[in-house]
Coordinates of C-alpha atoms in Angstrom, one line a residue:
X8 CA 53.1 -10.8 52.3
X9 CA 52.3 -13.9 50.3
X10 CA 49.5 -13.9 47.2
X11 CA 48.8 -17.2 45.2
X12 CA 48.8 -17.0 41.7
X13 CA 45.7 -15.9 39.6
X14 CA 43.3 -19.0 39.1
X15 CA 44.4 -21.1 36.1
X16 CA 41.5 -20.2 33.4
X17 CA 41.7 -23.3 31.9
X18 CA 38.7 -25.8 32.4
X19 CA 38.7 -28.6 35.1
X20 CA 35.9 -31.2 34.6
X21 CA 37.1 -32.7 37.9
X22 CA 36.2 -29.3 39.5
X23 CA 33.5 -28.6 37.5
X24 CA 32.2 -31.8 39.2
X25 CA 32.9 -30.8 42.5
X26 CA 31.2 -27.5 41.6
X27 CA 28.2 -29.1 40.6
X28 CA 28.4 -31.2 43.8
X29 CA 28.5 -28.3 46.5
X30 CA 25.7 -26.4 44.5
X31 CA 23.1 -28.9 44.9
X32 CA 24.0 -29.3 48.5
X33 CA 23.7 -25.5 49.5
X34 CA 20.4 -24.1 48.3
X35 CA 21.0 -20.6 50.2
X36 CA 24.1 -18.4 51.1
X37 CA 26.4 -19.6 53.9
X38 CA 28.4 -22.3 55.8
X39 CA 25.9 -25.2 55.3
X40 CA 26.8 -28.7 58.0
X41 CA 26.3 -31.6 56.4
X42 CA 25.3 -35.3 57.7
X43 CA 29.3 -36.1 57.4
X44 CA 31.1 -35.5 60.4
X45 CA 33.6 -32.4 60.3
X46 CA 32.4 -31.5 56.8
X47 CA 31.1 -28.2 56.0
X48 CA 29.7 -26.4 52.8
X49 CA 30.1 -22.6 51.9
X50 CA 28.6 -21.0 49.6
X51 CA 28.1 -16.6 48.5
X52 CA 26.5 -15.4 45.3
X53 CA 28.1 -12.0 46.0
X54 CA 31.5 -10.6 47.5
X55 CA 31.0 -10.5 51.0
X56 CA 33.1 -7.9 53.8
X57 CA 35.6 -8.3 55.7
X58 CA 34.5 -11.0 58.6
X59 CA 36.7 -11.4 61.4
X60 CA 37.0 -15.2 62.5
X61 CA 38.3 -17.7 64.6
X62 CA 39.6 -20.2 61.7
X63 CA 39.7 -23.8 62.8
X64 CA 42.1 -26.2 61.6
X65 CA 41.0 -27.0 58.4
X66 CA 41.5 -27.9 54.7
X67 CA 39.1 -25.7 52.4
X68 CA 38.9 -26.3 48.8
X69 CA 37.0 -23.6 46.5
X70 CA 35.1 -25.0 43.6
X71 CA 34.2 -21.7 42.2
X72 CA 35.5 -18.2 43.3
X73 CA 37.9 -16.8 44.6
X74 CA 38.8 -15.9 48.2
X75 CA 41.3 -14.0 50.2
X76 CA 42.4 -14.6 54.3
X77 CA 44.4 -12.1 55.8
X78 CA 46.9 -13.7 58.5
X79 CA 48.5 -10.8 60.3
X80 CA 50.1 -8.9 57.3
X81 CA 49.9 -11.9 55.3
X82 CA 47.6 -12.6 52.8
X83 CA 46.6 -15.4 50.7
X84 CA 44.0 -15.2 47.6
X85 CA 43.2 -18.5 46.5
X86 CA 40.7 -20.1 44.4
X87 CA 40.1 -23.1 42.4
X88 CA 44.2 -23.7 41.8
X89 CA 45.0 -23.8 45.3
X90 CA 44.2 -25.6 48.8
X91 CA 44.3 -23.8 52.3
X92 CA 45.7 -26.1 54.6
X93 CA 44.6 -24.0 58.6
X94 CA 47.2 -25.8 61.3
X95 CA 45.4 -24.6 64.2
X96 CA 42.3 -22.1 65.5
X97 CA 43.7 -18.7 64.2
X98 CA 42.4 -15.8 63.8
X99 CA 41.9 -14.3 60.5
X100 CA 40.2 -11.7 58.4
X101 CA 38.4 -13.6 55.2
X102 CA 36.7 -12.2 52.6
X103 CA 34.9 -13.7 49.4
X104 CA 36.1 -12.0 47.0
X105 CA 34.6 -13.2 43.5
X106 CA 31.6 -14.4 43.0
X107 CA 28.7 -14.0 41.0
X108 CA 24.6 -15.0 41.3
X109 CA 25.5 -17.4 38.1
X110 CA 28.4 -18.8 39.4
X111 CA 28.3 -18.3 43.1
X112 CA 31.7 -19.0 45.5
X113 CA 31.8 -22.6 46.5
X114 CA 33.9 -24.0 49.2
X115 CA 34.5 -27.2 50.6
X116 CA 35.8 -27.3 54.1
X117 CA 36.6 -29.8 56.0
X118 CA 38.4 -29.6 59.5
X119 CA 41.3 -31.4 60.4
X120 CA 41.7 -33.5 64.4
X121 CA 45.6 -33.6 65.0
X122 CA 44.9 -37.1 66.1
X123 CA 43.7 -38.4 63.4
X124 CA 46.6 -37.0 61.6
X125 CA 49.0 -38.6 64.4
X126 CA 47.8 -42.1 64.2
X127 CA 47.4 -42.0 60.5
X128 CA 51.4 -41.0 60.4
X129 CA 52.1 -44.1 62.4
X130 CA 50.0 -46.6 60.5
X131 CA 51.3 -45.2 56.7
X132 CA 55.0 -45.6 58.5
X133 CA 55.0 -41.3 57.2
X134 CA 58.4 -40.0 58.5
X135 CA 58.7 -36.6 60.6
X136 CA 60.1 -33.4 58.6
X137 CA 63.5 -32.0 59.8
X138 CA 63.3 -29.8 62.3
X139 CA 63.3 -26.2 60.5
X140 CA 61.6 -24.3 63.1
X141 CA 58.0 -23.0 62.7
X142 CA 56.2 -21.5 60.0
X143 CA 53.0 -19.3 59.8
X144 CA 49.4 -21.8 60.5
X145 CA 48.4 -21.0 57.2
X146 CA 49.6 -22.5 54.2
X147 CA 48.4 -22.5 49.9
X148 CA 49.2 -25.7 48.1
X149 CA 48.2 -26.9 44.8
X150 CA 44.7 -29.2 45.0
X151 CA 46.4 -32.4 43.1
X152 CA 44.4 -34.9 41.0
X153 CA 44.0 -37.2 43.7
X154 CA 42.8 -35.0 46.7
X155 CA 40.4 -33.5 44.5
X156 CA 39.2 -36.8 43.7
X157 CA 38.6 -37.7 47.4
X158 CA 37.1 -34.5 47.7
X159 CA 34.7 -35.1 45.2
X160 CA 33.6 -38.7 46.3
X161 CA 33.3 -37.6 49.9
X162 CA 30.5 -35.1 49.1
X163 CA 29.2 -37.6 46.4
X164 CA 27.9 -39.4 50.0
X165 CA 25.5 -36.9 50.8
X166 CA 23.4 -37.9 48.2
X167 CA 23.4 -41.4 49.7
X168 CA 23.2 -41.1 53.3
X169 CA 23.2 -44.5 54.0
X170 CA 26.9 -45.2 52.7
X171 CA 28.1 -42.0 54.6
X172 CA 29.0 -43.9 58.6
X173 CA 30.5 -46.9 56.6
X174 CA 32.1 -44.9 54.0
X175 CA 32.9 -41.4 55.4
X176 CA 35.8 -42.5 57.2
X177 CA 38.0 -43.8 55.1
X178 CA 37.4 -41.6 52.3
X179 CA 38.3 -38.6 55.1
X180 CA 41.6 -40.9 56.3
X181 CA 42.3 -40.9 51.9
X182 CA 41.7 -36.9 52.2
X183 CA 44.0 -36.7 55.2
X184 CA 46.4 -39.2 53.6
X185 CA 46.7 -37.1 50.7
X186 CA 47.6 -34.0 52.3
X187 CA 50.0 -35.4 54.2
X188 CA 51.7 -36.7 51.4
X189 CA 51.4 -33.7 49.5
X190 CA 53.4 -30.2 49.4
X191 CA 51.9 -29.0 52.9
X192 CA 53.3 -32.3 54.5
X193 CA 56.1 -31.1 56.8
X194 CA 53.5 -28.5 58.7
X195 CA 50.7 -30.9 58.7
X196 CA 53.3 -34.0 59.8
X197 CA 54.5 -31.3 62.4
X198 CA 50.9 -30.8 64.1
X199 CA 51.0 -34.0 64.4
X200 CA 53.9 -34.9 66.5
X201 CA 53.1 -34.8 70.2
X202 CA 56.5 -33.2 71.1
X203 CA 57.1 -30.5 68.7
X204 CA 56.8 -26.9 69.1
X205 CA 54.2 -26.3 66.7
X206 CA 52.2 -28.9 69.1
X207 CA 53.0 -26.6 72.1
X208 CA 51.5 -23.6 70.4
X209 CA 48.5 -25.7 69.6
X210 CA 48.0 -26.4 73.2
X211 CA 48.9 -22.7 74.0
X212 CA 46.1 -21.6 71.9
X213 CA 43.5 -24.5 73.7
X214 CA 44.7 -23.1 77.0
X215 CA 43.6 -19.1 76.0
X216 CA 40.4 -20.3 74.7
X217 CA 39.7 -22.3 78.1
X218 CA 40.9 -19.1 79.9
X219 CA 40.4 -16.1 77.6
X220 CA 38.6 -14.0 80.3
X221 CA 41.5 -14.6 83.3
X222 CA 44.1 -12.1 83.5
X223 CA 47.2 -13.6 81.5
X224 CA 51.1 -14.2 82.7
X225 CA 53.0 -15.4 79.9
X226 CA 55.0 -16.9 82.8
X227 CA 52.2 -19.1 83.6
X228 CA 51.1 -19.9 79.9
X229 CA 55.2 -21.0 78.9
X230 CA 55.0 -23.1 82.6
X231 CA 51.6 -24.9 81.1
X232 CA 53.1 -25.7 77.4
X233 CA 56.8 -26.4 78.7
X234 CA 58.5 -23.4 76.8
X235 CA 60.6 -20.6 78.3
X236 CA 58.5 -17.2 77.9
X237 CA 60.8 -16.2 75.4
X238 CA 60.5 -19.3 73.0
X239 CA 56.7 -19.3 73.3
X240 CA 56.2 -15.9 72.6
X241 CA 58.5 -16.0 69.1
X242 CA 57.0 -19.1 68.3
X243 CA 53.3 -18.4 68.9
X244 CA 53.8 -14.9 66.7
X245 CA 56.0 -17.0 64.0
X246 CA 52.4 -18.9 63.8
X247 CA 49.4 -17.0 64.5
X248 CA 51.2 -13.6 63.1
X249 CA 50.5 -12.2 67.1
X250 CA 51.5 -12.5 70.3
X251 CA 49.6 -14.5 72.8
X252 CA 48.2 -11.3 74.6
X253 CA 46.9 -10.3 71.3
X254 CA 45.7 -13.4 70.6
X255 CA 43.6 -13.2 73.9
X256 CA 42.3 -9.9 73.5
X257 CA 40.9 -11.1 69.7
X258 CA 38.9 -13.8 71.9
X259 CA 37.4 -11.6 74.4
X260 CA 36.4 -8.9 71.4
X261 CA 34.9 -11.5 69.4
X262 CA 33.3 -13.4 72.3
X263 CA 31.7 -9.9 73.5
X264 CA 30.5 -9.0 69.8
X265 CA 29.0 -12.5 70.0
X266 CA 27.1 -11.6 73.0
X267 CA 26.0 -8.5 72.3
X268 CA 24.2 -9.9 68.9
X269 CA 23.3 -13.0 70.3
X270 CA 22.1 -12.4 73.8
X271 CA 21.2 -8.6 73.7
X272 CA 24.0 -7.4 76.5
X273 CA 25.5 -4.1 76.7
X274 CA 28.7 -3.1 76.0
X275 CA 29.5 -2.5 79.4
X276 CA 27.6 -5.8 80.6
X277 CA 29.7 -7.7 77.3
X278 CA 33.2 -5.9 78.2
X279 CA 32.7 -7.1 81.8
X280 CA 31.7 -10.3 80.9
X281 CA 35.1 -11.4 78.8
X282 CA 37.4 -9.8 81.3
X283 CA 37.7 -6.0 80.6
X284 CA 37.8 -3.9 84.0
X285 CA 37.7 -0.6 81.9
X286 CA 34.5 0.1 79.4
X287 CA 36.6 2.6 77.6
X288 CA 39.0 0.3 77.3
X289 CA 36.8 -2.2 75.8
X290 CA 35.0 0.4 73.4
X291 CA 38.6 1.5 72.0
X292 CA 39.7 -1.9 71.6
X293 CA 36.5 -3.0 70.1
X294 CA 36.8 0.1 67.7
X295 CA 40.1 -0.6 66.9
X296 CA 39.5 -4.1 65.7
X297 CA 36.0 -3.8 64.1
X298 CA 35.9 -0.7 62.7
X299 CA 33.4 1.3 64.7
X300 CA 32.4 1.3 68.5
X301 CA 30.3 -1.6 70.1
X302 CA 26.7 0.0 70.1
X303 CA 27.2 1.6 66.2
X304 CA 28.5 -1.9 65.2
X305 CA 26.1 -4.2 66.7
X306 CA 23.3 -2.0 64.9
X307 CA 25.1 -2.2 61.8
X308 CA 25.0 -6.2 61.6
X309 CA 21.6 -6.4 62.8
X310 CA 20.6 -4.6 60.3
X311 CA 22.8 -6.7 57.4
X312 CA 21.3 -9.7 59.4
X313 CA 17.5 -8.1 59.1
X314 CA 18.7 -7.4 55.0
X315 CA 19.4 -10.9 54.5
X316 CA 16.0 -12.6 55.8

C-alpha cells in the first residue's frame, strides 16, 4: 500500500498562482476542456464519492485539495506536494477527498502521447533506464520548481488565446521535458521506448479496449503483443494491479453503466451489448464492482445527476 505524505502546510506563492489560475478558468464543478489541446481542468467544492474510472495517461497537478486514487490495493493521497504521473489507461477508483466551497479542489491535468515522449527522448539525447522490470502505472513525485512553472505559464495561455497554437507546444514539450528529467523519469523514459515490456502492456491494454466485448484467449492477446502468456499476465498485473481478464470485465461493466445512463438500455439489453451471455452474471458482476445492482444503481446517479442541475 503506498500513501504520500501529508501536504506540506507551508505557503507556495507559485501554487498559490496556479490556484488562482485554474479558479478563474472553472466557474462550476467538474473536468472543464480547455482551448489547449490535451489540457484539462478539474475542479469540486465538496468531497466527492468513490467514482470508478478509466484513468488515461496523464500528469495531474492539484492546486488546492487533496485527492486519493486507489490502484488495485494501492493507494496514493496526494495534494499540492505531489505530482501523479498515469503511464497508461488504468483503471482506478478516485475520490476528492478535501475540499471546501472557499477553497475548492483544483487540478490540473494534462495527458501524456507516448510519442511525444519518444521523440522528445531522441532529440534531448535522454538515455533509457536499466532494465529493472516493471513497476505499477501509477506513480507520486514531488512537483519541482520548474514543472510547476511550466504548469503555470501553460494555463496562463488561456487567457490569451491567440498565443495558445504558437505557444502551447513547446511549453507542453518543457512540461514533458521536465518530467522526464525528473524523479518519475525511468517509468515515463520506459513508456516511451518502442521495445520494452511496459510498451507491450500499453498495446495490450489498446488491444482490450478495441475488443473488450469478444471473448478473450490470453493465448491470442500474448500472440498480438509478442509475450509468452505467462510474461504478459505477470507483467500486465505488476502494472494495472489486475489481470487482463479483469481488466476486460472492468471495460464491459463500465461501458454497460455508460449505456444504461446515457442511452436508456436495460440491463439485460446493456449486459448483452458488452459481451455477457448470462444476465445474472452481469447483475452480480455489476454489483460486485459498483456497489448495488444495475437498475438500483442507475437510479441512484440519475438522481445525484438531477441533484446537481
Amino acid at each position: 500500500m503506498k500513501r504520500a505524505p501529508p501536504s506540506a502546510s507551508a505557503p507556495n506563492p507559485s501554487l498559490d498562482e496556479l490556484a488562482t489560475l485554474l479558479a478563474r478558468h472553472t466557474p462550476a464543478d467538474g473536468i472543464h476542456a480547455t482551448a489547449i489541446p490535451r489540457l484539462s481542468l478539474i475542479r469540486a467544492a465538496e468531497p466527492t464519492p468513490e467514482l470508478h474510472a478509466l484513468q488515461a495517461a496523464a500528469l495531474c497537478i492539484v492546486a488546492q485539495g487533496r485527492k486519493q486514487v486507489l490502484l488495485g490495493d494501492d493507494v496514493y493521497v496526494y495534494g499540492t506536494d505531489q505530482c501523479l504521473v498515469a503511464s497508461m489507461d488504468l483503471h482506478v477508483t478516485g475520490q476528492v477527498i478535501e475540499a471546501t466551497p472557499a477553497r475548492p479542489y483544483l487540478c490540473f491535468r494534462l495527458d501524456l502521447e507516448p510519442g511525444q515522449l519518444s521523440s522528445l527522448m531522441m532529440e534531448a539525447a535522454l538515455e533509457a533506464p536499466e532494465d529493472r522490470g516493471v513497476a505499477r502505472g501509477l506513480a507520486l513525485g514531488p512537483v519541482a520548481a520548474p514543472l510547476l512553472d511550466a504548469t503555470s505559464r501553460l494555463v496562463r495561455l488561456l487567457d490569451t488565446p491567440r498565443d495558445i497554437p504558437v505557444l502551447a507546444p513547446l511549453i507542453t514539450r518543457e512540461i514533458l521535458y521536465r518530467l522526464l528529467s525528473g524523479e518519475n523519469t525511468a517509468r515515463l523514459r520506459r513508456i516511451a521506448m518502442a521495445d520494452s515490456r511496459l510498451d507491450a502492456i500499453a498495446r495490450a491494454i489498446h488491444w482490450l479496449k478495441a475488443h473488450y466485448t469478444a471473448p478473450l484467449r490470453i493465448e491470442d492477446l500474448a500472440r498480438t503483443v509478442h509475450m509468452s502468456p505467462s510474461a504478459l499476465h505477470h507483467h500486465f498485473k505488476s502494472v494495472t494491479a489486475m489481470s487482463p481478464l479483469q481488466y476486460q470485465k472492468q471495460l464491459r461493466l463500465q461501458e454497460a453503466r455508460r449505456r444504461m445512463l446515457a442511452e436508456a438500455m436495460d440491463a439485460a439489453m446493456a449486459g448483452h451489448s458488452v459481451g455477457y451471455e448470462s444476465p445474472s452474471q452481469f447483475s452480480r458482476e455489476y454489483s460486485r464492482m459498483f456497489g448495488a445492482p444495475p437498475s438500483r444503481d442507475i437510479a441512484r446517479l440519475r438522481e445525484s445527476l438531477g441533484a446537481v442541475q
